[in-house]
PDB file of C-alpha atoms and ligand atoms in Angstrom:
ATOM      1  CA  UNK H   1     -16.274  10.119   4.076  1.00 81.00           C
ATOM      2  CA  UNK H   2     -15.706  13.913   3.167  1.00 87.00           C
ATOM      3  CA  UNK H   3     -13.318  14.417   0.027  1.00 85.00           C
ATOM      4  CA  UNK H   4     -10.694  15.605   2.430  1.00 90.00           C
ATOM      5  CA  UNK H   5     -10.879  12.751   4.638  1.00 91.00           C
ATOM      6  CA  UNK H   6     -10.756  10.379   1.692  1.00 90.00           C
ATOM      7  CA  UNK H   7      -7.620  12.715   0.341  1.00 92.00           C
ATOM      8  CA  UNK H   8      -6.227  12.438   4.165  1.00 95.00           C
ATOM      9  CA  UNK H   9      -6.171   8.492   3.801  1.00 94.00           C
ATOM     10  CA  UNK H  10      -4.615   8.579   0.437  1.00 93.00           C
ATOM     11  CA  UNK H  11      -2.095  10.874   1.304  1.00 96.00           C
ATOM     12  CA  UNK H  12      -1.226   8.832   4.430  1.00 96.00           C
ATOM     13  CA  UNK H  13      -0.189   5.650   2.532  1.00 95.00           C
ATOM     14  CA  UNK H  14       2.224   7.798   0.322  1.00 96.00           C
ATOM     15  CA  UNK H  15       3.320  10.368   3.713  1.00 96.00           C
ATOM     16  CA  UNK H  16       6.939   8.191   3.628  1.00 97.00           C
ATOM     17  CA  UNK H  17       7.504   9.628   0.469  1.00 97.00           C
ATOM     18  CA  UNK H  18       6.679  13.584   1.224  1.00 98.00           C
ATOM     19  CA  UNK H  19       9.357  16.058   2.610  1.00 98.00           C
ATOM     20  CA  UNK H  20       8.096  19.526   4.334  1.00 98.00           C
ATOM     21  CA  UNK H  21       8.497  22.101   1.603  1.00 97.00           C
ATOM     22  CA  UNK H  22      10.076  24.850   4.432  1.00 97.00           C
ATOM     23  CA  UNK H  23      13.009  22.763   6.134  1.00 97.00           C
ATOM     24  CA  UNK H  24      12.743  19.221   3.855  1.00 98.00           C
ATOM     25  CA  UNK H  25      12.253  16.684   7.187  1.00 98.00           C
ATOM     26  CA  UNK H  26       9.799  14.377   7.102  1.00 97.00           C
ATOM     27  CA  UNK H  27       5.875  15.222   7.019  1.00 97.00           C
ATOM     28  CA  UNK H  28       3.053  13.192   8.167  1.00 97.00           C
ATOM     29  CA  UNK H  29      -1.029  13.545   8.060  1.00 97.00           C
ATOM     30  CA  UNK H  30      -2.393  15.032  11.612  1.00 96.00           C
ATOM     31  CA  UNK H  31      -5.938  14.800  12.377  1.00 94.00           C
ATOM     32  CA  UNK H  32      -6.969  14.072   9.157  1.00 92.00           C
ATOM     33  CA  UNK H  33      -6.508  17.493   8.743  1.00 94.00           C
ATOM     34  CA  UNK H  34      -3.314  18.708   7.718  1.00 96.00           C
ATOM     35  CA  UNK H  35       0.044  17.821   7.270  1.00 97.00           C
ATOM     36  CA  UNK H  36       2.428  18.411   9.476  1.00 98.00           C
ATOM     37  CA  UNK H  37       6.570  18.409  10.125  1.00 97.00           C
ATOM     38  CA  UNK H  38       8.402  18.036  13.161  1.00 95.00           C
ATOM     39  CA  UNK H  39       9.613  21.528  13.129  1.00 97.00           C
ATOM     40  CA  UNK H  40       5.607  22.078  13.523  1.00 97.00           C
ATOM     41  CA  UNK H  41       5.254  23.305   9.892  1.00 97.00           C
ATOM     42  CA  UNK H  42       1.728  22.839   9.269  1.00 97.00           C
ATOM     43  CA  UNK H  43      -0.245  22.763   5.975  1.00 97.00           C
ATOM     44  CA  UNK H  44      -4.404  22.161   5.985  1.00 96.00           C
ATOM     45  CA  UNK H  45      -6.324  19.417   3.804  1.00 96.00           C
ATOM     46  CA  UNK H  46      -8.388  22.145   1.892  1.00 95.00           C
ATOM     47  CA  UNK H  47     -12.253  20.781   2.032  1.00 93.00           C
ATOM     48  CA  UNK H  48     -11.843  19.875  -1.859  1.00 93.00           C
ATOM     49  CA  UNK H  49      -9.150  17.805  -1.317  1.00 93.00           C
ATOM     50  CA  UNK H  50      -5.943  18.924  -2.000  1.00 96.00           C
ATOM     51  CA  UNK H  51      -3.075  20.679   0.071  1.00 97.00           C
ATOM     52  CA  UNK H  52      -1.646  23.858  -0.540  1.00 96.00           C
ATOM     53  CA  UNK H  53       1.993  23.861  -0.059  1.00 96.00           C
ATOM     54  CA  UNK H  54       2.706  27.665  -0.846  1.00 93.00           C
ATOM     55  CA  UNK H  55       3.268  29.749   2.689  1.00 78.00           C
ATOM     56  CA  UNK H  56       2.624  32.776  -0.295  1.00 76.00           C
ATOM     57  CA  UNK H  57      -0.231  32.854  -3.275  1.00 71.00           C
ATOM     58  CA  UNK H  58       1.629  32.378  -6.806  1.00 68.00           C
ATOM     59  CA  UNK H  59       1.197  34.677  -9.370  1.00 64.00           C
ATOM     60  CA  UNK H  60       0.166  32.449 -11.707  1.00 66.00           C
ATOM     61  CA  UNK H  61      -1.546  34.288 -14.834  1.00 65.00           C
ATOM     62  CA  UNK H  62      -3.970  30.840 -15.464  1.00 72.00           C
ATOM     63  CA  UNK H  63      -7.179  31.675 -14.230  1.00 84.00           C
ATOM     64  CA  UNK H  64     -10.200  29.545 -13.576  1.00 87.00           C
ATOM     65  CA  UNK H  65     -11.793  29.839 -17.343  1.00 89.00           C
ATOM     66  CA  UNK H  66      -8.384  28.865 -18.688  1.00 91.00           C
ATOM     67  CA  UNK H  67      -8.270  25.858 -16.781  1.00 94.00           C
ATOM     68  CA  UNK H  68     -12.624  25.060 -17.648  1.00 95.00           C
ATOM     69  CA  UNK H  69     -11.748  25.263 -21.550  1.00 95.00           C
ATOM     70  CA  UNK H  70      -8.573  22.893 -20.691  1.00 95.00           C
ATOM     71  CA  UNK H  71     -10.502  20.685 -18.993  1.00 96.00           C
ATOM     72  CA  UNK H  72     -13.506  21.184 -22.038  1.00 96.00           C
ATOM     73  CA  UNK H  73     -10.761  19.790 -24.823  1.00 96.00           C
ATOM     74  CA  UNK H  74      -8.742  17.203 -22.921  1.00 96.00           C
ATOM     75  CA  UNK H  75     -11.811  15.257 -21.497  1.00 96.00           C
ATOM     76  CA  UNK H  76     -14.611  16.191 -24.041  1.00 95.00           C
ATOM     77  CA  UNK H  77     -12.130  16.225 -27.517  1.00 95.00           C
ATOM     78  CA  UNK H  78     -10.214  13.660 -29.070  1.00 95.00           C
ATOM     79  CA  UNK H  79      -7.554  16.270 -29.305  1.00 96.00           C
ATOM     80  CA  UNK H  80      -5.198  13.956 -26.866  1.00 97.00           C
ATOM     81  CA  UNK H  81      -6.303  10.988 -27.103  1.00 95.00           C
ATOM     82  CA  UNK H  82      -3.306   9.218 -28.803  1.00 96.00           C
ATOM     83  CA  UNK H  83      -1.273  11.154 -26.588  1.00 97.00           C
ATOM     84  CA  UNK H  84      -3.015   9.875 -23.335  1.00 96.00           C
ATOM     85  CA  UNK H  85      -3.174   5.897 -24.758  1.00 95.00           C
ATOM     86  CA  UNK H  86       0.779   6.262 -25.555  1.00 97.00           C
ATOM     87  CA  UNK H  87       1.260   7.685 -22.288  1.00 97.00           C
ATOM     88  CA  UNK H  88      -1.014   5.000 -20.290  1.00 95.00           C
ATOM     89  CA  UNK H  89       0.571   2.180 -22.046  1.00 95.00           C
ATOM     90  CA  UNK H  90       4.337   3.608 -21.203  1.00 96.00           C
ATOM     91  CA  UNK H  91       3.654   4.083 -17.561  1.00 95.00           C
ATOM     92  CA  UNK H  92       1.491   0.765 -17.321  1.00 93.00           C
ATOM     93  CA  UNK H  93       4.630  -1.322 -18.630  1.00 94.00           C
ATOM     94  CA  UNK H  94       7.002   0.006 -16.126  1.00 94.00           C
ATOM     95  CA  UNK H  95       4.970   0.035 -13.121  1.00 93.00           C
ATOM     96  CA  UNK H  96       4.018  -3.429 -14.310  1.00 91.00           C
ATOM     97  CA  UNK H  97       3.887  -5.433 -11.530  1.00 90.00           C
ATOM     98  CA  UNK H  98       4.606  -3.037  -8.653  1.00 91.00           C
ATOM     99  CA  UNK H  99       2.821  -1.286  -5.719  1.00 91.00           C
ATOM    100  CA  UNK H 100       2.992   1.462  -3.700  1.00 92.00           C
ATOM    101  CA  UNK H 101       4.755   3.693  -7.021  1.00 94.00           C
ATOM    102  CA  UNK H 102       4.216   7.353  -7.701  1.00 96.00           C
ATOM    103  CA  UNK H 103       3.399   8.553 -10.651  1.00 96.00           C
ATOM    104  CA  UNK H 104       3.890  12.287 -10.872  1.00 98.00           C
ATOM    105  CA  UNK H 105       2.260  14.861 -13.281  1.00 98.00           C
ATOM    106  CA  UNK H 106       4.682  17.935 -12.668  1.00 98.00           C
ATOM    107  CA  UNK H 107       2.969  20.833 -13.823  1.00 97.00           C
ATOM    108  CA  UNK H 108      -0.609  19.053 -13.633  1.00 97.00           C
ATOM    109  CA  UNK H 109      -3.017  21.826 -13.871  1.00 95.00           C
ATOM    110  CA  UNK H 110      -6.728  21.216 -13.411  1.00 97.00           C
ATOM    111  CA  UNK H 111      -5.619  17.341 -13.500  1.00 97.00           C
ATOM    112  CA  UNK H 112      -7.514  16.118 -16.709  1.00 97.00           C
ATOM    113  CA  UNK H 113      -3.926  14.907 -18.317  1.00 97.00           C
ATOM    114  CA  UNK H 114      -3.484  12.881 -14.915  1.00 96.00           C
ATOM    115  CA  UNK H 115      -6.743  11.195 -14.588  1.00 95.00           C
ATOM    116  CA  UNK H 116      -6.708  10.305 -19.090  1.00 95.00           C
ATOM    117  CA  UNK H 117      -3.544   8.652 -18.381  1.00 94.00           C
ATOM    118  CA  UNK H 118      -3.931   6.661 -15.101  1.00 90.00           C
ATOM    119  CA  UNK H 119      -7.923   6.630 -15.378  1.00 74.00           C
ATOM    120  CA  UNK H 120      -8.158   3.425 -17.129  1.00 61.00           C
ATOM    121  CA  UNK H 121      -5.877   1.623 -14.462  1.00 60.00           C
ATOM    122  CA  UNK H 122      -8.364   2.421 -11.381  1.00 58.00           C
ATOM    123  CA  UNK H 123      -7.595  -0.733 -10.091  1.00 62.00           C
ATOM    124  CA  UNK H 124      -3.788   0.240  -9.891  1.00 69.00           C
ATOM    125  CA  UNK H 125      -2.064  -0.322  -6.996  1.00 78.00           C
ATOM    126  CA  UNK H 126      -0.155   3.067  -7.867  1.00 89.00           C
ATOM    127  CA  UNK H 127      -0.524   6.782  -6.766  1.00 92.00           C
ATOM    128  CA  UNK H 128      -0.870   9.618  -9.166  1.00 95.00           C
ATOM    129  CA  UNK H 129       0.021  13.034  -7.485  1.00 97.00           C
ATOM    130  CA  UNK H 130      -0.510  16.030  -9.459  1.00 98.00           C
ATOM    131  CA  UNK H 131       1.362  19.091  -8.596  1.00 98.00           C
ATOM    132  CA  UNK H 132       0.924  22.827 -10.193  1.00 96.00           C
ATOM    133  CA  UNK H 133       1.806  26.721  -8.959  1.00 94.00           C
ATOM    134  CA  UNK H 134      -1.836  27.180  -9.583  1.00 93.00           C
ATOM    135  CA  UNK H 135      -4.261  27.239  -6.833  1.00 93.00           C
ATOM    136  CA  UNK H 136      -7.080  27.620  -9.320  1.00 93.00           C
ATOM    137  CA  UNK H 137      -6.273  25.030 -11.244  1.00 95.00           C
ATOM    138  CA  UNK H 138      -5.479  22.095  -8.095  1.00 96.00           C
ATOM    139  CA  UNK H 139      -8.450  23.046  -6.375  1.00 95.00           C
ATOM    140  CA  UNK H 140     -10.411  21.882  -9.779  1.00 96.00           C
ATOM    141  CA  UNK H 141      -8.301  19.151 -10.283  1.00 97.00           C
ATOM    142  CA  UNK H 142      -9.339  18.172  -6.122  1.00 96.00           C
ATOM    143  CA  UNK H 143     -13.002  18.944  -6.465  1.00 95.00           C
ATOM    144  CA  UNK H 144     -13.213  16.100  -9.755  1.00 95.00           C
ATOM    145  CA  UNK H 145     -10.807  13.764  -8.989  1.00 94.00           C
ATOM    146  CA  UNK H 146     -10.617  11.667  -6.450  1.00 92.00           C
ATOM    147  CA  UNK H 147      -8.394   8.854  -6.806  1.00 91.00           C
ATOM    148  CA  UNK H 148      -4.921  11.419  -7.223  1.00 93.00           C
ATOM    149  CA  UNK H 149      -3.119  13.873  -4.444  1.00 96.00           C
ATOM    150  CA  UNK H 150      -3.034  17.241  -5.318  1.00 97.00           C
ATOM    151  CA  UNK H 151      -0.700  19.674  -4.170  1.00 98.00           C
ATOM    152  CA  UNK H 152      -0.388  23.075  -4.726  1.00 97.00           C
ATOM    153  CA  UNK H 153       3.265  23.796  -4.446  1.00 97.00           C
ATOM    154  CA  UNK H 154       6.918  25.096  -6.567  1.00 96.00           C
ATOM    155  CA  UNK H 155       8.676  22.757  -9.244  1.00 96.00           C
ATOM    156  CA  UNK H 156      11.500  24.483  -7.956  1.00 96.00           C
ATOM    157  CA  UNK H 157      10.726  22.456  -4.368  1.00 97.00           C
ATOM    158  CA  UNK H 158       8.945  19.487  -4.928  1.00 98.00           C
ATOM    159  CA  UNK H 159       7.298  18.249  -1.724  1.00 98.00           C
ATOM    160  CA  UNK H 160       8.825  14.689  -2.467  1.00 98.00           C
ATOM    161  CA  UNK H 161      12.348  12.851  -0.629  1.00 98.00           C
ATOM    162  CA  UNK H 162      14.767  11.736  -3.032  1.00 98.00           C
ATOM    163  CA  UNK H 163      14.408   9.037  -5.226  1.00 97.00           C
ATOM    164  CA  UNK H 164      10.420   8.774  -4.181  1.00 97.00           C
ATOM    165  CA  UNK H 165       9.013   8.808  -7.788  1.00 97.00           C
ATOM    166  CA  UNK H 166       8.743   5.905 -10.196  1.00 97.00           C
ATOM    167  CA  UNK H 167       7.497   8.019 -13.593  1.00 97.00           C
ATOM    168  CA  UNK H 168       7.004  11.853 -13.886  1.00 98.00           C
ATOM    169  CA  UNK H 169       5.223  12.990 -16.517  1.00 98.00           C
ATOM    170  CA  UNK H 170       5.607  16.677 -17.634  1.00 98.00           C
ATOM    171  CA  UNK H 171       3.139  18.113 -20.679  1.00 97.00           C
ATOM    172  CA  UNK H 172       3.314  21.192 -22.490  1.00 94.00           C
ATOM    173  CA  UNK H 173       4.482  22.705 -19.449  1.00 93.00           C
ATOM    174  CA  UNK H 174       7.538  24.066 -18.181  1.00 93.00           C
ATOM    175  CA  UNK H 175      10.188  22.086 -15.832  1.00 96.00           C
ATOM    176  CA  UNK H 176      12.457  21.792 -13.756  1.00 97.00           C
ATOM    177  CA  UNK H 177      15.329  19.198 -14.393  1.00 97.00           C
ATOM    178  CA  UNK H 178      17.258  19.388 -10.725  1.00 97.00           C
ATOM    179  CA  UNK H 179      14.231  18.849  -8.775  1.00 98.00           C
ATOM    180  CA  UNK H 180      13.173  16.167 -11.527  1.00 98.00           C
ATOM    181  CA  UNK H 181      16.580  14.020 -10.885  1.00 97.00           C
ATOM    182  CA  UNK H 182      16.334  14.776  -7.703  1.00 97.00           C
ATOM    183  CA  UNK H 183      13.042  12.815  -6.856  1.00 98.00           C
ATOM    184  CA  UNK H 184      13.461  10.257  -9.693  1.00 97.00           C
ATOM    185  CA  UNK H 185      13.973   6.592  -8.694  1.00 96.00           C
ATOM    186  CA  UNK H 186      17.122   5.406  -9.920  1.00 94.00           C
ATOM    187  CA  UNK H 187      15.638   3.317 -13.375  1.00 94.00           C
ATOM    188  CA  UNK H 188      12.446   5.408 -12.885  1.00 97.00           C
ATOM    189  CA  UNK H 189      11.124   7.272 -16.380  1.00 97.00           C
ATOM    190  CA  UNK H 190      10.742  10.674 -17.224  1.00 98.00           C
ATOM    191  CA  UNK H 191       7.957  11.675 -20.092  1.00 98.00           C
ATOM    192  CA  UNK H 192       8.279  15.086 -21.430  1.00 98.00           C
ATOM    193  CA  UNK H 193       5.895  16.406 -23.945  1.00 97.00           C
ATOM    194  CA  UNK H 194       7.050  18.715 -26.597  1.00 94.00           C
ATOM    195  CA  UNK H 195       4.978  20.332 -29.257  1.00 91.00           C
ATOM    196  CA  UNK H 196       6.585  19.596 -32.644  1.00 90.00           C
ATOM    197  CA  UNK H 197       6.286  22.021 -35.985  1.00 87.00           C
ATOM    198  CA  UNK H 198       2.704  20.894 -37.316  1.00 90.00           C
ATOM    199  CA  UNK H 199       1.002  21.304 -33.461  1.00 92.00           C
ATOM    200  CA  UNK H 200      -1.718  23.737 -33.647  1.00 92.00           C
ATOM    201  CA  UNK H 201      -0.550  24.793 -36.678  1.00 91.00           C
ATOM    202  CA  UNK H 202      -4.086  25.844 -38.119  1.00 92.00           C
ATOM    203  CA  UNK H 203      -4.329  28.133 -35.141  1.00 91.00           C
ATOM    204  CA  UNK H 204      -0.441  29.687 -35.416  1.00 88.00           C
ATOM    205  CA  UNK H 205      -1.652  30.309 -39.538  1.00 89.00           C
ATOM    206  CA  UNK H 206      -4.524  32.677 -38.064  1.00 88.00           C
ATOM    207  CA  UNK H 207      -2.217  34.340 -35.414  1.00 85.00           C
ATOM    208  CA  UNK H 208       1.220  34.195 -37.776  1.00 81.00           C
ATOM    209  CA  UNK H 209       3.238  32.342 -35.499  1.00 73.00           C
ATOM    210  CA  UNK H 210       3.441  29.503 -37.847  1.00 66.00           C
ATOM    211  CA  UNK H 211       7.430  29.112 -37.796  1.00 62.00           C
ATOM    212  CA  UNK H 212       7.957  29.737 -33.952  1.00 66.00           C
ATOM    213  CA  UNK H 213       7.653  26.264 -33.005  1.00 62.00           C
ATOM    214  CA  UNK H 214      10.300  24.791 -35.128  1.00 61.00           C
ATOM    215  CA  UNK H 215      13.078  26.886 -33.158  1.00 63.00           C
ATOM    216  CA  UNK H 216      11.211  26.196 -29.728  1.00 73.00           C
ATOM    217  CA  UNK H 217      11.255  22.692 -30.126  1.00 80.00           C
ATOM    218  CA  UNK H 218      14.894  22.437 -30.594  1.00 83.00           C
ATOM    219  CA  UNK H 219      15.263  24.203 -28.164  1.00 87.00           C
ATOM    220  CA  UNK H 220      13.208  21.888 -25.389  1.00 90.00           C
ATOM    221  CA  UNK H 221      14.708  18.719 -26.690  1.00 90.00           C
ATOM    222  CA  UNK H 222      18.307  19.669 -26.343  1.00 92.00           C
ATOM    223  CA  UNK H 223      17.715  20.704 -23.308  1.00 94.00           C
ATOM    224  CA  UNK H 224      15.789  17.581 -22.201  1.00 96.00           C
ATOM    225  CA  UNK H 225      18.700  15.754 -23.659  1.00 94.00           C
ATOM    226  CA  UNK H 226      21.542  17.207 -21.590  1.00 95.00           C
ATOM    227  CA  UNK H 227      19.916  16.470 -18.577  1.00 96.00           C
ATOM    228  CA  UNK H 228      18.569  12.609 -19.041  1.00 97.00           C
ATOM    229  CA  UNK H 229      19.737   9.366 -21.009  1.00 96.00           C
ATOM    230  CA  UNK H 230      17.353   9.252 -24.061  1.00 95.00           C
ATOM    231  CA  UNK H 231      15.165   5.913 -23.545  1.00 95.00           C
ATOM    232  CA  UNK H 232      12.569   6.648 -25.982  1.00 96.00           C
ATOM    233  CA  UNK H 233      11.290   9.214 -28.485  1.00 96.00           C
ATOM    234  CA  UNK H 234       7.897   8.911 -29.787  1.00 97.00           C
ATOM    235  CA  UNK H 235       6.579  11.155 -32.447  1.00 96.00           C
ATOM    236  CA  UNK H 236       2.497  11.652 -32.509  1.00 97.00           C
ATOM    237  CA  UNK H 237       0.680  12.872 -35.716  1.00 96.00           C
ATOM    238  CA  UNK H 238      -3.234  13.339 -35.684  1.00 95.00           C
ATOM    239  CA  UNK H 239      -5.711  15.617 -37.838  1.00 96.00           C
ATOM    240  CA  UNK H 240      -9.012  16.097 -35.168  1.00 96.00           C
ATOM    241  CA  UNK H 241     -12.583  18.144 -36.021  1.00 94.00           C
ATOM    242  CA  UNK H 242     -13.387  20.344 -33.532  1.00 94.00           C
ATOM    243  CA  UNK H 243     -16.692  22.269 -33.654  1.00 93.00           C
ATOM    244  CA  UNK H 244     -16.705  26.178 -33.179  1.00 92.00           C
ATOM    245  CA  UNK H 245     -17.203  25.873 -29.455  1.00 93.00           C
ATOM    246  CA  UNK H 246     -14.653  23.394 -28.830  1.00 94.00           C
ATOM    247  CA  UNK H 247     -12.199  25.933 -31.024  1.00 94.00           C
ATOM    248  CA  UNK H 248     -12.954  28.538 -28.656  1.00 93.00           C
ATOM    249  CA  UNK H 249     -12.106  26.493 -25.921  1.00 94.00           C
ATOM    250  CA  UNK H 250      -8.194  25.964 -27.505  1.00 94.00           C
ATOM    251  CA  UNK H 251      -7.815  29.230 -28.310  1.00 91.00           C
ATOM    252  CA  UNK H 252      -8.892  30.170 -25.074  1.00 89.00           C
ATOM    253  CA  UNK H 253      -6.612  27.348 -23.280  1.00 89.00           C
ATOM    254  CA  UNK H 254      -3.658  27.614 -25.913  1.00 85.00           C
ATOM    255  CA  UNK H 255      -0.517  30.007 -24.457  1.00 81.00           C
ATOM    256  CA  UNK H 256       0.369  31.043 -27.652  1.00 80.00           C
ATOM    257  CA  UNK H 257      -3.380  32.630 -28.444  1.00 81.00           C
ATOM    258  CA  UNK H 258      -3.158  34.822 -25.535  1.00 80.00           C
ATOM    259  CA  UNK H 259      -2.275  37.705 -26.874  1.00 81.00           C
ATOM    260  CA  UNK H 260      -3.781  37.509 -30.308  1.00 84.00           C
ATOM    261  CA  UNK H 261      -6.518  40.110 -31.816  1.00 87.00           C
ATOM    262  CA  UNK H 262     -10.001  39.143 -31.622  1.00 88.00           C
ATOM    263  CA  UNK H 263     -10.310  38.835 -34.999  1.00 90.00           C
ATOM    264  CA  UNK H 264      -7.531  36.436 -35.657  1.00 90.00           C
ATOM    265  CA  UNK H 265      -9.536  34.065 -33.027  1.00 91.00           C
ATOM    266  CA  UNK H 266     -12.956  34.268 -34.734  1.00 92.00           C
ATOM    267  CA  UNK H 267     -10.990  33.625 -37.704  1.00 91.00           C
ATOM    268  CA  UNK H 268      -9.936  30.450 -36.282  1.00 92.00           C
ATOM    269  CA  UNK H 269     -12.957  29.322 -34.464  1.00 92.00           C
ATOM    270  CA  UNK H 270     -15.302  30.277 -38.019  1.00 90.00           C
ATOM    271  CA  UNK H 271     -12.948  27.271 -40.241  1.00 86.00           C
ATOM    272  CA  UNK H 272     -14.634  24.727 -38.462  1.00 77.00           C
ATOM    273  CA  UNK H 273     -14.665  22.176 -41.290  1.00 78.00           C
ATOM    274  CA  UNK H 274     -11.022  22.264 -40.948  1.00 84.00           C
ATOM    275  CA  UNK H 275      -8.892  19.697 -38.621  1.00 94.00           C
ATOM    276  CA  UNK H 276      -7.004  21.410 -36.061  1.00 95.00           C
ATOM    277  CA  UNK H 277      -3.420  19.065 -36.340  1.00 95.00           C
ATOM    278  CA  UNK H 278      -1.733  17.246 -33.371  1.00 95.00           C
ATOM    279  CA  UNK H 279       1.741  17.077 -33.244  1.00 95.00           C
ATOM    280  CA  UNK H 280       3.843  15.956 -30.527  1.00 95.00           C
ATOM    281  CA  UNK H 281       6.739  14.939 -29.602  1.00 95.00           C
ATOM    282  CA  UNK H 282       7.502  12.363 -26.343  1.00 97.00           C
ATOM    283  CA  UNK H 283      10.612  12.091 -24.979  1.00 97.00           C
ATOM    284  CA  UNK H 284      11.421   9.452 -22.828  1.00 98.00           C
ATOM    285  CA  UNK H 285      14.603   9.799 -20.241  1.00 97.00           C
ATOM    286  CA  UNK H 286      16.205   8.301 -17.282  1.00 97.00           C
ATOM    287  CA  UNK H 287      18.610   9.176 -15.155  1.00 92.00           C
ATOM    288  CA  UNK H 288      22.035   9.450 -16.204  1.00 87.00           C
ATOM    289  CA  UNK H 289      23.958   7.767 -13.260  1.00 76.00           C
ATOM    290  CA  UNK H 290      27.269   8.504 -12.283  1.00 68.00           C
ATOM    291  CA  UNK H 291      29.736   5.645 -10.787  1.00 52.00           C
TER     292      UNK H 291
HETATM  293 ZN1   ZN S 301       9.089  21.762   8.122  1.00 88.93          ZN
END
């Protein structure tokens, strides 16, 4: 079976759950080929495996080297791997049990977060979807992994009914809360990432950013906090080696490095003896429900 027939059959198990991103009826797999609505919007199975929900390219700034030194650090680094055990074991105790679930990585990338988490559970009777603005970065996510759906397509329109999603997970990435309640099931979980003070902070010493994050942080959580009922917050601490090339990689992945002088990143990448520091913060919401 091609890659997009294979994504065609997963997708078709889950199709109940989908909504046309144009006029929000119901969608359904055609031909093993494409989705389609019954106001004949139509949407084609790329040949990696993935849909791409946009009727307009994005103009996402992530390009596909951004997304290959992402991919280098969360799959080939220990950089996340707390994060991605805390993560598995949240999302394996409340699907515990159940079938047919989505879990949802909102803001997904080129999927490596997706697959850490739900990798280990292959045998899950669960869905991961991944979604993400970036072409570049779904078709990667589509071309490696084969057990999510990947869907190019808007946080601001999620291709999902109401209440369709059992856990969404969203990671150092932005959000967006309506669309998030929207989609959540009633007692379903919502994981937010947050960087705390000490994350990255040998890299914000080289680039002088080192007291940004505090404020930032602050900012995220009360935000997080107006929208959702607090279940759980989880703070993560770790000190991880990286070698020069895997520091290029995180400077080259890492937002915050964008803009920074040459020098300040060979700086970084020449203190290789040095831990880089990991530290995160996970919030854990629900729904607040109204009576
Ligand atoms: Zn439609």
């Amino acid at each position: 079976m091609s890659s997009k027939e294979e994504m065609a059959k997963l997708i078709q198990n889950y199709e109940q759950k989908l909504r046309c991103p144009l006029c929000h009826q119901a969608i359904h797999v055609a031909d093993s080929s494409k989705l389609v609505c019954k106001n004949h919007h139509a949407f084609d199975l790329a040949k990696q495996g993935y849909v791409n929900l946009l009727n307009q390219p994005s103009d996402s700034q992530y390009d596909k080297k951004l997304f290959t030194s992402r991919r280098e650090i969360i799959t080939q680094t220990n950089l996340y791997q707390l994060l991605h055990q805390k993560l598995s074991e949240i999302i394996a105790n409340h699907l515990k049990g159940r079938s047919g679930q989505i879990l949802l990585d909102a803001g997904s990338g080129e999927g490596s977060h997706l697959e850490q988490v739900t990798g280990k559970q292959k045998e899950s009777l669960n869905a991961g979807i991944g979604i993400d603005i970036s072409k570049e970065g779904v078709k990667m996510a589509a071309g490696k992994y084969k057990s999510q759906m990947w869907f190019v397509a808007d946080l601001a329109n999620l291709p999902l009914i109401d209440q369709s999603v059992a856990v969404i997970m969203n990671i150092l990435s932005p959000a967006n809360y309506q669309e998030f309640k929207r989609v959540l099931e009633d007692d379903g979980l919502v994981i937010k990432v947050v960087p705390r003070a000490g994350y990255l902070a040998e890299l914000r010493e080289v680039l002088g950013k080192k007291n940004e994050q505090a404020y930032d942080n602050e900012k995220i959580t009360s935000l997080f906090k107006e929208h959702f009922h607090i279940v759980d917050e989880i703070s993560l601490t770790d000190q991880v080696l990286l070698s020069s090339e895997e520091r290029a990689h995180l400077a080259q992945m890492a937002p915050l490095a964008w803009h920074a002088e040459q020098e300040e990143i060979e700086q970084f990448i020449e203190r290789g003896s040095e831990k880089v520091t990991v530290d995160l913060d996970v919030l854990i919401g629900k729904r607040k429900l109204t009576k």
